[in-house]
PDB file of N, CA and C and ligand atoms in Angstrom:
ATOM      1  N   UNK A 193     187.989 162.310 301.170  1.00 83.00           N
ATOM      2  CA  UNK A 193     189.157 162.304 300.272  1.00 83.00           C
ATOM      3  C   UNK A 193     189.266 163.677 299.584  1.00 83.00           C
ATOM      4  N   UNK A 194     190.361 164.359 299.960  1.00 87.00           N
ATOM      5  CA  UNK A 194     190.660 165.659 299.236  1.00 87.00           C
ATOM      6  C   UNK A 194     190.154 165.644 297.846  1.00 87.00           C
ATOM      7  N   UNK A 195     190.050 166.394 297.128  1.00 94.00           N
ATOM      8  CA  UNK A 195     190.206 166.902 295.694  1.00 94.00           C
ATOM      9  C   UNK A 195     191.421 168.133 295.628  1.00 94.00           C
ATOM     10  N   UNK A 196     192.019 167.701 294.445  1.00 96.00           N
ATOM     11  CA  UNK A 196     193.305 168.432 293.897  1.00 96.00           C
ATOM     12  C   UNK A 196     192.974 168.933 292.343  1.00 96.00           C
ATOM     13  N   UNK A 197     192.956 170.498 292.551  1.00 98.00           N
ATOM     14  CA  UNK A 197     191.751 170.653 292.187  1.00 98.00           C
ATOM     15  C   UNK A 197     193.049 172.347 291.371  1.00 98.00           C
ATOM     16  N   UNK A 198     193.317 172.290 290.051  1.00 98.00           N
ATOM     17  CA  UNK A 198     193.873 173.308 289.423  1.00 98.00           C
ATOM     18  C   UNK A 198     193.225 174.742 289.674  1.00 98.00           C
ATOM     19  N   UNK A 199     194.629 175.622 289.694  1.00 98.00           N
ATOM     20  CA  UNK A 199     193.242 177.246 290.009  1.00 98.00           C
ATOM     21  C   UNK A 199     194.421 178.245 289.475  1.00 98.00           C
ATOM     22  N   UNK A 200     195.922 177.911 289.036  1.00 98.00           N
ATOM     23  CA  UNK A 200     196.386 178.599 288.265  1.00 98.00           C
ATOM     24  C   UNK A 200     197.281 178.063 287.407  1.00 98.00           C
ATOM     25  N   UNK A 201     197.845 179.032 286.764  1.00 98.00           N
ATOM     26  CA  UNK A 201     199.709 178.773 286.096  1.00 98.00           C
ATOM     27  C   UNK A 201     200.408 179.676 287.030  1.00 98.00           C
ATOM     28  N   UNK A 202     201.535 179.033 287.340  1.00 98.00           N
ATOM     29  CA  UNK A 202     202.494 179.430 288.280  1.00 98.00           C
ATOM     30  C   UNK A 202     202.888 180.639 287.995  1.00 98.00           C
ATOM     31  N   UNK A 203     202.654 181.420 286.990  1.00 97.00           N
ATOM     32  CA  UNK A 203     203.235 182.815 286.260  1.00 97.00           C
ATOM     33  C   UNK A 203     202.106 183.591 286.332  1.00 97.00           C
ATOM     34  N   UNK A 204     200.650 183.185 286.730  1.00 98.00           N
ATOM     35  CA  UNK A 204     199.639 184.305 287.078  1.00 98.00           C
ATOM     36  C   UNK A 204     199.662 184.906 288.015  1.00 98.00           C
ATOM     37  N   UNK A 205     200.548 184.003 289.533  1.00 98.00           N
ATOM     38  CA  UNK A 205     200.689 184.766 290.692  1.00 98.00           C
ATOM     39  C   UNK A 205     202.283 185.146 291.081  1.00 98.00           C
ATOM     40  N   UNK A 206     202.507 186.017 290.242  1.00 97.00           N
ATOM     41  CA  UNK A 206     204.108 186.521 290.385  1.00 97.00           C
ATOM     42  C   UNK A 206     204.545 186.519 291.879  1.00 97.00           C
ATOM     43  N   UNK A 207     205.346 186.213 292.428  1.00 97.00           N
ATOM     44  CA  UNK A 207     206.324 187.063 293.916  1.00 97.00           C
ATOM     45  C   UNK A 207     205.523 188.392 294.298  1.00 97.00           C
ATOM     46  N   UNK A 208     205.169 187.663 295.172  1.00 96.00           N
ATOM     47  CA  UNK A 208     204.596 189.207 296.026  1.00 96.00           C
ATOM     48  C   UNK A 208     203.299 189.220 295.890  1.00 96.00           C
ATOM     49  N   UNK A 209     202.619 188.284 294.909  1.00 97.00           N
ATOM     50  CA  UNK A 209     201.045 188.833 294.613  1.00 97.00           C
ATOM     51  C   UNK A 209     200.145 187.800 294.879  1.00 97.00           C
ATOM     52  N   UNK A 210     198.734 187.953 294.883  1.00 98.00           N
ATOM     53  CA  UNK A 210     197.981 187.004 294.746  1.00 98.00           C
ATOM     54  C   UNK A 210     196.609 186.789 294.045  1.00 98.00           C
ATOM     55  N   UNK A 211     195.744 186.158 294.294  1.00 98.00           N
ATOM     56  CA  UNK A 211     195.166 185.948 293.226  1.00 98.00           C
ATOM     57  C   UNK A 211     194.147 185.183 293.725  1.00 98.00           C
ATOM     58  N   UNK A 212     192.760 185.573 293.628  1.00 98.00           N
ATOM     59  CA  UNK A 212     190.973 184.911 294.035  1.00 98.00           C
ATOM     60  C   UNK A 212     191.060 184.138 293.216  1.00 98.00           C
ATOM     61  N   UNK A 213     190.613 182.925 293.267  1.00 98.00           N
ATOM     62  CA  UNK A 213     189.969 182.074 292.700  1.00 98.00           C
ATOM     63  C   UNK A 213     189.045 181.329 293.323  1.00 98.00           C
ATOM     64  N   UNK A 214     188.474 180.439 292.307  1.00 97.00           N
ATOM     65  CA  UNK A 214     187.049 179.642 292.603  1.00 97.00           C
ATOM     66  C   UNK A 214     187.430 178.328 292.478  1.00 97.00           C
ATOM     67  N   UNK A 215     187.443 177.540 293.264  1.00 96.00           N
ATOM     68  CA  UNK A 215     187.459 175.994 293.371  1.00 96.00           C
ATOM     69  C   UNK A 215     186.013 175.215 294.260  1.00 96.00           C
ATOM     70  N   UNK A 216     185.823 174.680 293.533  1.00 94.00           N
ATOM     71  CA  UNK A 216     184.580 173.616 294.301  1.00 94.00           C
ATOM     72  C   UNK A 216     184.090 174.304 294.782  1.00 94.00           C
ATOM     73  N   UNK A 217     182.866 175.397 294.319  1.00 96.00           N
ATOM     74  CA  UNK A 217     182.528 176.441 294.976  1.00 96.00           C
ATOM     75  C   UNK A 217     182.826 177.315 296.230  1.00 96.00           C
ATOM     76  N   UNK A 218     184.080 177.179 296.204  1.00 97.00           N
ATOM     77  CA  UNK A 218     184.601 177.991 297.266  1.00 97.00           C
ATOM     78  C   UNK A 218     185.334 179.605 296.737  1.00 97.00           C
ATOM     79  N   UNK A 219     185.221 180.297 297.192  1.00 98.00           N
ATOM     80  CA  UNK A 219     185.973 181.542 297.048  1.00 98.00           C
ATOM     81  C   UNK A 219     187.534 181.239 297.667  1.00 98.00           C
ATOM     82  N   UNK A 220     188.566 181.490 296.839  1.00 98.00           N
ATOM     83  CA  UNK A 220     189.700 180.953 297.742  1.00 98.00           C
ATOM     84  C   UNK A 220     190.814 182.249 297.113  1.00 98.00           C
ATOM     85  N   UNK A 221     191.814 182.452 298.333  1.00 98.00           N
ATOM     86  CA  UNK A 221     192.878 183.653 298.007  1.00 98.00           C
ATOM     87  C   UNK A 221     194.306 182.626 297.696  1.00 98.00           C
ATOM     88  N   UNK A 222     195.061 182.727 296.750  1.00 98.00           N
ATOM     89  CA  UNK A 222     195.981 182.305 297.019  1.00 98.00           C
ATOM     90  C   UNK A 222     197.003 183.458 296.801  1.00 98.00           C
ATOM     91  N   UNK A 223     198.479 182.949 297.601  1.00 98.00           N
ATOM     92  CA  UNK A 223     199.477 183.934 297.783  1.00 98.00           C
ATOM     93  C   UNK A 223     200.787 183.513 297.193  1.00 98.00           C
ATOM     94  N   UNK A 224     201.659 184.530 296.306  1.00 98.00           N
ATOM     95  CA  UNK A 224     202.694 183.618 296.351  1.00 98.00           C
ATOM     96  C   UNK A 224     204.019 184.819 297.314  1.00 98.00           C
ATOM     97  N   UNK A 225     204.632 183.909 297.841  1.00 97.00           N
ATOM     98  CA  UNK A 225     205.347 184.622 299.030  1.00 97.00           C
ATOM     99  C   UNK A 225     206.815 184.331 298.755  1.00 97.00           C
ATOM    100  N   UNK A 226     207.190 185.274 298.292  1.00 96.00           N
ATOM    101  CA  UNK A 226     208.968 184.579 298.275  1.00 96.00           C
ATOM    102  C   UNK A 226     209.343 183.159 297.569  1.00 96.00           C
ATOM    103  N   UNK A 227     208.314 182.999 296.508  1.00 96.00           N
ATOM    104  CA  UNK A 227     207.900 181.222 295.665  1.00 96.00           C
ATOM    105  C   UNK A 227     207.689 180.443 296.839  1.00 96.00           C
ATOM    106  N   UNK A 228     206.681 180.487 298.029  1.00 97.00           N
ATOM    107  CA  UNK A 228     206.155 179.848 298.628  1.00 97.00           C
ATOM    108  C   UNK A 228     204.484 180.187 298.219  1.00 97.00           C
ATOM    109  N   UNK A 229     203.908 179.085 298.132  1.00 98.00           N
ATOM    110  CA  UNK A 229     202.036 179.557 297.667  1.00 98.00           C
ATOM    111  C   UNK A 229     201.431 178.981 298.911  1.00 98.00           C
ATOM    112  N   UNK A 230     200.406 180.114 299.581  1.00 98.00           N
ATOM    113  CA  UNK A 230     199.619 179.469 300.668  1.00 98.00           C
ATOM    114  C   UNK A 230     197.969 180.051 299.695  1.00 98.00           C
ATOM    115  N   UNK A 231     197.152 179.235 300.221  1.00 98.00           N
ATOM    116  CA  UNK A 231     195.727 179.197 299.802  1.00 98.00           C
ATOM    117  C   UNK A 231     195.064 179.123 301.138  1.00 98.00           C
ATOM    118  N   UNK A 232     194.430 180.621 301.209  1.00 98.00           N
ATOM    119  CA  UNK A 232     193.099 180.462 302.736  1.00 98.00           C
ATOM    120  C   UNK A 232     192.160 180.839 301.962  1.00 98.00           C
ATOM    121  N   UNK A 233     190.951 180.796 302.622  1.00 98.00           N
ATOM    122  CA  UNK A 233     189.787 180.979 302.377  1.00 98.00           C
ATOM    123  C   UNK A 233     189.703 183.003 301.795  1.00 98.00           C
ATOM    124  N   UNK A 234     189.040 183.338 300.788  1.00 98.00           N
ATOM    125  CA  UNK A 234     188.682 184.729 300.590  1.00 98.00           C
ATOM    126  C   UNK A 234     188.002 185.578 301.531  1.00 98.00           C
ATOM    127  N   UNK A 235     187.297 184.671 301.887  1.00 98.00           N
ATOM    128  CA  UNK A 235     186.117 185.501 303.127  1.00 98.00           C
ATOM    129  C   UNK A 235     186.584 185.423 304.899  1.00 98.00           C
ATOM    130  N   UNK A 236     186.618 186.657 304.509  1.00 98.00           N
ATOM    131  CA  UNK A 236     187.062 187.306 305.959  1.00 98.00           C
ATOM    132  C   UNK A 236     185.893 186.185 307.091  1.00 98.00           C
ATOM    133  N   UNK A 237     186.248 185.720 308.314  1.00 98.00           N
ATOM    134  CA  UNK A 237     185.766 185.495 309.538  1.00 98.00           C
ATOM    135  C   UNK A 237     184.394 186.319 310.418  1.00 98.00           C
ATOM    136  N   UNK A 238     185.624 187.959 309.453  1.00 98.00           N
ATOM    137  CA  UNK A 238     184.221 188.554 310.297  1.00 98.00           C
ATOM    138  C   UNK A 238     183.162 189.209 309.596  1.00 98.00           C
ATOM    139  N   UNK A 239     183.323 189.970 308.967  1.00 98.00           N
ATOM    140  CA  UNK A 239     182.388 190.347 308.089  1.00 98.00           C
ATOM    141  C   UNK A 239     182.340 189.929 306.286  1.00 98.00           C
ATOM    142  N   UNK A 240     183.193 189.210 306.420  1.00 98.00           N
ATOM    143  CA  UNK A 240     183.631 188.833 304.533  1.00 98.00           C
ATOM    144  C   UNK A 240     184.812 189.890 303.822  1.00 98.00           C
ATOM    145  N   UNK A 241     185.062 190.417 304.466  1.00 98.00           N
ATOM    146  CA  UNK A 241     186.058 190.925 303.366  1.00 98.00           C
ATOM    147  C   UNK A 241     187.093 190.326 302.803  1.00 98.00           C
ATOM    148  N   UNK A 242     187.627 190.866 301.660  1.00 98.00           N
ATOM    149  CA  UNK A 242     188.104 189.773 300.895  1.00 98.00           C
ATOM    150  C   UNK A 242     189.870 189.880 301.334  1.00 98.00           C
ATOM    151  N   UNK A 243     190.300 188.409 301.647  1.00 98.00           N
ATOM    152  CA  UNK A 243     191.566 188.574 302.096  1.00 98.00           C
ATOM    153  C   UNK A 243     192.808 188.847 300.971  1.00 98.00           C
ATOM    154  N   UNK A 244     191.950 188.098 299.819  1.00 98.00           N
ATOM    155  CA  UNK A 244     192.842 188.135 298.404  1.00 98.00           C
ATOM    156  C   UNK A 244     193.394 189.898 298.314  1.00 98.00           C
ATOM    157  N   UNK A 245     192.550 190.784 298.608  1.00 98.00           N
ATOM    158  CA  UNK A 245     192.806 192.228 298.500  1.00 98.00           C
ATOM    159  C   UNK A 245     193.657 192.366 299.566  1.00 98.00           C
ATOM    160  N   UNK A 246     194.143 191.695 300.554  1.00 98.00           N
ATOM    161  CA  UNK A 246     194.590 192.494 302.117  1.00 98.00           C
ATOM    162  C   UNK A 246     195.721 192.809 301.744  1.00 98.00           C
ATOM    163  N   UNK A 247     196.946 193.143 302.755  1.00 97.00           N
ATOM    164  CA  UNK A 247     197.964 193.905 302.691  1.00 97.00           C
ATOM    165  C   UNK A 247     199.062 192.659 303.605  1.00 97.00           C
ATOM    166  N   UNK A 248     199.281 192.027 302.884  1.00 97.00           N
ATOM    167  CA  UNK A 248     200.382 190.693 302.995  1.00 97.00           C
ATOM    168  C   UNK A 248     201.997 191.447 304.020  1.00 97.00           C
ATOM    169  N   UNK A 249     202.154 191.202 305.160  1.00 97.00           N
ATOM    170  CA  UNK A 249     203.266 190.983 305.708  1.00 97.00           C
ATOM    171  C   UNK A 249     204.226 189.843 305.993  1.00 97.00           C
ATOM    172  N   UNK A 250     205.258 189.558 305.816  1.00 96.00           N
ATOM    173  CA  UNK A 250     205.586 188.167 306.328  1.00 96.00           C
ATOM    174  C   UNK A 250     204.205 186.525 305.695  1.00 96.00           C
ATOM    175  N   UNK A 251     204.225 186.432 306.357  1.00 97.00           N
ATOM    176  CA  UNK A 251     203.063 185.094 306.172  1.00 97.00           C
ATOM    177  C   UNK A 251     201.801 185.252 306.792  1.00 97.00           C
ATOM    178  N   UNK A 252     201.498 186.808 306.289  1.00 98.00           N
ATOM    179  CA  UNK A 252     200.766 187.519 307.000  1.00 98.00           C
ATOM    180  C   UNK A 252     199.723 188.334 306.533  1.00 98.00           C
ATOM    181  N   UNK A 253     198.309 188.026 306.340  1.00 98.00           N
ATOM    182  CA  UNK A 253     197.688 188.988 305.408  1.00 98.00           C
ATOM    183  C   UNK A 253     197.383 189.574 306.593  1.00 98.00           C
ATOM    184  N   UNK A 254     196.405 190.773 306.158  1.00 98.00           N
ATOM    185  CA  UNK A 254     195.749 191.996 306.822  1.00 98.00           C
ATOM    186  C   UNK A 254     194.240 191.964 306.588  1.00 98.00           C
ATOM    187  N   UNK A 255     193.235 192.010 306.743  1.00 98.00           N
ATOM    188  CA  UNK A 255     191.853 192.184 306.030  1.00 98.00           C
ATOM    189  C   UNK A 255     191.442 193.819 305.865  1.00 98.00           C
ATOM    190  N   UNK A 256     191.443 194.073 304.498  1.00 98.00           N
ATOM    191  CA  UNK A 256     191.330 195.243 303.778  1.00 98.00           C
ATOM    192  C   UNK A 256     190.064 196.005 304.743  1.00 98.00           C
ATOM    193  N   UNK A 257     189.027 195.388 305.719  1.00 98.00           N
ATOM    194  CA  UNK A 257     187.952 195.859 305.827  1.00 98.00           C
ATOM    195  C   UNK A 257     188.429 196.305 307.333  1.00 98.00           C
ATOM    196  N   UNK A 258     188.537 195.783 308.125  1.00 98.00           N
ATOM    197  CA  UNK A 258     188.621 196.169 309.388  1.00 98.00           C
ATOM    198  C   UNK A 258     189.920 195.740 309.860  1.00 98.00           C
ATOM    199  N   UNK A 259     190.859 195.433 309.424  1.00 98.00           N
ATOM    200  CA  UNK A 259     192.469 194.829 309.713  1.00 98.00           C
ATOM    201  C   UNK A 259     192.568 193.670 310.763  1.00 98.00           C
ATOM    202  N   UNK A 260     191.428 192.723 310.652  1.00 98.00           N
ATOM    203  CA  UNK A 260     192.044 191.477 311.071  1.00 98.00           C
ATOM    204  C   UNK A 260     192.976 190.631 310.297  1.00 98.00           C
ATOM    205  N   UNK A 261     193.941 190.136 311.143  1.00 98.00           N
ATOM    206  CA  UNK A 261     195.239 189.205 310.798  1.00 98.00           C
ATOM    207  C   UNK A 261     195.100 187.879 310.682  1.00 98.00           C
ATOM    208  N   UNK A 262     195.623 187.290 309.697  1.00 98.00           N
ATOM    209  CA  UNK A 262     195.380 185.557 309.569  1.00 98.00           C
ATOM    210  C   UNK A 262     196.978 185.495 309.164  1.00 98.00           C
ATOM    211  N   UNK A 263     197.021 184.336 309.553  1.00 98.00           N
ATOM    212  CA  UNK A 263     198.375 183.326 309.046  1.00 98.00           C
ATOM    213  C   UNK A 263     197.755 182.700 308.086  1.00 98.00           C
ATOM    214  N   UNK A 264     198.806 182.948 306.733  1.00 98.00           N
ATOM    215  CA  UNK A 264     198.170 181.943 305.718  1.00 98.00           C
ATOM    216  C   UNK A 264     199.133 180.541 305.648  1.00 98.00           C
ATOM    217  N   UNK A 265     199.619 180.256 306.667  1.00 98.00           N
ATOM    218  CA  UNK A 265     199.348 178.980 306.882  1.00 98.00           C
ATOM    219  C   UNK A 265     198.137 177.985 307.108  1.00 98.00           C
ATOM    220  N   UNK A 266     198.091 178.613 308.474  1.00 98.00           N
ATOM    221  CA  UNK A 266     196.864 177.896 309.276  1.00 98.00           C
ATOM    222  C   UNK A 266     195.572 178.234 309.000  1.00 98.00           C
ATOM    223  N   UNK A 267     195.661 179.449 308.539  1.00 98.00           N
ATOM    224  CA  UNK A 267     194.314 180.663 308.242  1.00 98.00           C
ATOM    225  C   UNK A 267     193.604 181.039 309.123  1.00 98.00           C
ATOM    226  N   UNK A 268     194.270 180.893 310.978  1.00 98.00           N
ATOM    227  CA  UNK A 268     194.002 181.261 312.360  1.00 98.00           C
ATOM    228  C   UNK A 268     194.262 182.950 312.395  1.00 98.00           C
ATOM    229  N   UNK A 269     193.403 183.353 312.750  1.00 97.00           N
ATOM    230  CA  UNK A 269     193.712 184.830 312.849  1.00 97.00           C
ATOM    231  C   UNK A 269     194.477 185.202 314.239  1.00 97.00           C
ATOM    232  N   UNK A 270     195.517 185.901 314.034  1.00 91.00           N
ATOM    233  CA  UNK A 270     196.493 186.548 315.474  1.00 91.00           C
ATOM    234  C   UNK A 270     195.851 187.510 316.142  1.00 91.00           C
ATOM    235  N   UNK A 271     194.886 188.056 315.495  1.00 94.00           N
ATOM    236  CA  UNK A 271     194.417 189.518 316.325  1.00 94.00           C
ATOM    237  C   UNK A 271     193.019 189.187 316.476  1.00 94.00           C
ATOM    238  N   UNK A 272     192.440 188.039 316.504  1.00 95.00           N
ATOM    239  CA  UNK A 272     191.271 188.185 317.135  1.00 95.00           C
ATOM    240  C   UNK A 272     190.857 186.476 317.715  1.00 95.00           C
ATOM    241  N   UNK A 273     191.341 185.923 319.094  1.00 94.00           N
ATOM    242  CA  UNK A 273     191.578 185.054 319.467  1.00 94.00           C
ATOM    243  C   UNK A 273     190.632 184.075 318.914  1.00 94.00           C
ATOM    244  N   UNK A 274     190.976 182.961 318.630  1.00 96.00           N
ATOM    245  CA  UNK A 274     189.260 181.915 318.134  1.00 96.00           C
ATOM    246  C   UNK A 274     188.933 181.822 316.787  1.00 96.00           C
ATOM    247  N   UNK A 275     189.254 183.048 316.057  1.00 97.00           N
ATOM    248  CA  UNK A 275     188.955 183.571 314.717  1.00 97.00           C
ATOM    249  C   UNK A 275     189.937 182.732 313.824  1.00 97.00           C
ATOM    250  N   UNK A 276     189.045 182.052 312.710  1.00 98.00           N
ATOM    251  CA  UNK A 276     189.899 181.375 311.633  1.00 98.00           C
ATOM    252  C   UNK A 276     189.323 181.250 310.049  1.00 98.00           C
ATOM    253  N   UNK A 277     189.822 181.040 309.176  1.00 98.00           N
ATOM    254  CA  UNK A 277     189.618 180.962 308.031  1.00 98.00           C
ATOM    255  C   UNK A 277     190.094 179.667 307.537  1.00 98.00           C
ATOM    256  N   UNK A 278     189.213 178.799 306.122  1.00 98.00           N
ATOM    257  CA  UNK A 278     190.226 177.301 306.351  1.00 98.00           C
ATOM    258  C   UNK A 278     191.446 177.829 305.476  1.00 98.00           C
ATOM    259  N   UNK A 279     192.268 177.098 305.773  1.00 98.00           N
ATOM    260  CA  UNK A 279     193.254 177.368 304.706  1.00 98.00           C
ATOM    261  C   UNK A 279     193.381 175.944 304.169  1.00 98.00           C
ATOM    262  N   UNK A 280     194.266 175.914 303.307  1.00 98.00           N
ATOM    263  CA  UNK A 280     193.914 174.851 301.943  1.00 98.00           C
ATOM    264  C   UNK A 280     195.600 174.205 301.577  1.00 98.00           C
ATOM    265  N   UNK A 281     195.521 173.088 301.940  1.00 98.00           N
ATOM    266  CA  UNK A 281     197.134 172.903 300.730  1.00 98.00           C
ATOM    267  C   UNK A 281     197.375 173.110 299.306  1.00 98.00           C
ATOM    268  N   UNK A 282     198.374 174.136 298.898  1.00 98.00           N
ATOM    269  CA  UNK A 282     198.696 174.138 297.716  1.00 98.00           C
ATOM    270  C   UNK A 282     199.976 173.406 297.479  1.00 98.00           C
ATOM    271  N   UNK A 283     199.802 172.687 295.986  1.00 98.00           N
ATOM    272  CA  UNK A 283     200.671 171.779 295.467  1.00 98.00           C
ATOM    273  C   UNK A 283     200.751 172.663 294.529  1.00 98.00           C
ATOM    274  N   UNK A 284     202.237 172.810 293.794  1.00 97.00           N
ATOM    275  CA  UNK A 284     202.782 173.394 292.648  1.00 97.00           C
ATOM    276  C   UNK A 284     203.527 171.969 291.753  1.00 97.00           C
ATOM    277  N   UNK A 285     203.181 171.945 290.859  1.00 97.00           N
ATOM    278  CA  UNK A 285     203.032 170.694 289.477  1.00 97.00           C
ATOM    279  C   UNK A 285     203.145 171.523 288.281  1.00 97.00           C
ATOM    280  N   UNK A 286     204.021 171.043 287.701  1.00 94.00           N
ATOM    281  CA  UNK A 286     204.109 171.237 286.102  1.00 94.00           C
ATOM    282  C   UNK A 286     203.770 172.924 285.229  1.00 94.00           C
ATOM    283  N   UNK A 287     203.958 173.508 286.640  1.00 96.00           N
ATOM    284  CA  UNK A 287     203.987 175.036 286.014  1.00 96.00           C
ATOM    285  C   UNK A 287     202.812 175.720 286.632  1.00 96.00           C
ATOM    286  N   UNK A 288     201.781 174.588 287.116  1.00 98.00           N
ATOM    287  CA  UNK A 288     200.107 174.609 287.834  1.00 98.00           C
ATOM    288  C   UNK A 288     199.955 175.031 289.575  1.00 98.00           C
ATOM    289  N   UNK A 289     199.270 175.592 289.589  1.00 98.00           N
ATOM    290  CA  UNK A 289     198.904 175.716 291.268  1.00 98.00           C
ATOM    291  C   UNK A 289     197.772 175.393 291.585  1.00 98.00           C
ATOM    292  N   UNK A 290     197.967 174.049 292.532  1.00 98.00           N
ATOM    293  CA  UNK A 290     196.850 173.235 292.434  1.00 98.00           C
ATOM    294  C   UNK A 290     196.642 173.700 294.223  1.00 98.00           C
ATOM    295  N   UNK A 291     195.271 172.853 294.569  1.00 98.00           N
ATOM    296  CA  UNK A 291     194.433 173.291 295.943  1.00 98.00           C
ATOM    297  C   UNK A 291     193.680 171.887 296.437  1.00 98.00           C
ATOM    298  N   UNK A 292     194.075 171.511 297.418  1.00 97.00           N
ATOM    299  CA  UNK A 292     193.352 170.393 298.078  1.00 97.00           C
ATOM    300  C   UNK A 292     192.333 170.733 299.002  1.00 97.00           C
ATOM    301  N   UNK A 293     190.960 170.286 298.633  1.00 94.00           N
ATOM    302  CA  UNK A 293     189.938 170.830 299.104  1.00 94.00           C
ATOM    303  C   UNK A 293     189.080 169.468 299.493  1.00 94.00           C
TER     304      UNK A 293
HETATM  305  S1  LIG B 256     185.621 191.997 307.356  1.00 95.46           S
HETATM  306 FE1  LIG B 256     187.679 191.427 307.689  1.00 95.46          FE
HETATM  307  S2  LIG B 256     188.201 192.454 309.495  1.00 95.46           S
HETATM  308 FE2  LIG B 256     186.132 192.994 309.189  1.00 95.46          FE
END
């Protein structure tokens, strides 16, 4: 059974930006995209780098360390076949950005 599990106010992650947080001991990136919020995992697939830092295209981060690509939908990486990160449902409530983990 999921946990729904608070990690912001909807006004900490402005349009365009995002924001690390810690839920249930997880390291987690969330994004807000055009007022769409996706939540993947922080740690890069391949070596850990942190995705919260990457360079966001489309629905599209970058990894700051060596430029692997994830969809922060799925948190499946495009540029390195097999390669994934979990990604997480975010629910937006009452001003809150919540994370099902
Ligand atoms: S650590 Fe992310 S691409 Fe190498």
């Amino acid at each position: 059974m999921p946990q729904k599990i608070k990690v912001a106010n909807v006004n900490e992650i402005p349009e365009g930006s995002s924001k690390i947080v810690e839920a249930a001991g997880k390291e987690i990136a969330v994004f807000n995209i055009k007022g769409k919020f996706f939540a993947i995992s922080n740690i890069c697939a391949h070596q850990g780098g942190s995705l919260g830092e990457g360079f966001v295209a489309g629905e599209t981060v970058t990894c700051p360390l060596h430029a692997w690509e994830y969809d922060l939908e799925t948190g499946e990486s495009q540029t390195q076949p097999g390669a994934k990160v979990p990604a997480y449902k975010v629910i937006v409530e009452n001003d809150g950005v919540f994370v099902e983990i």
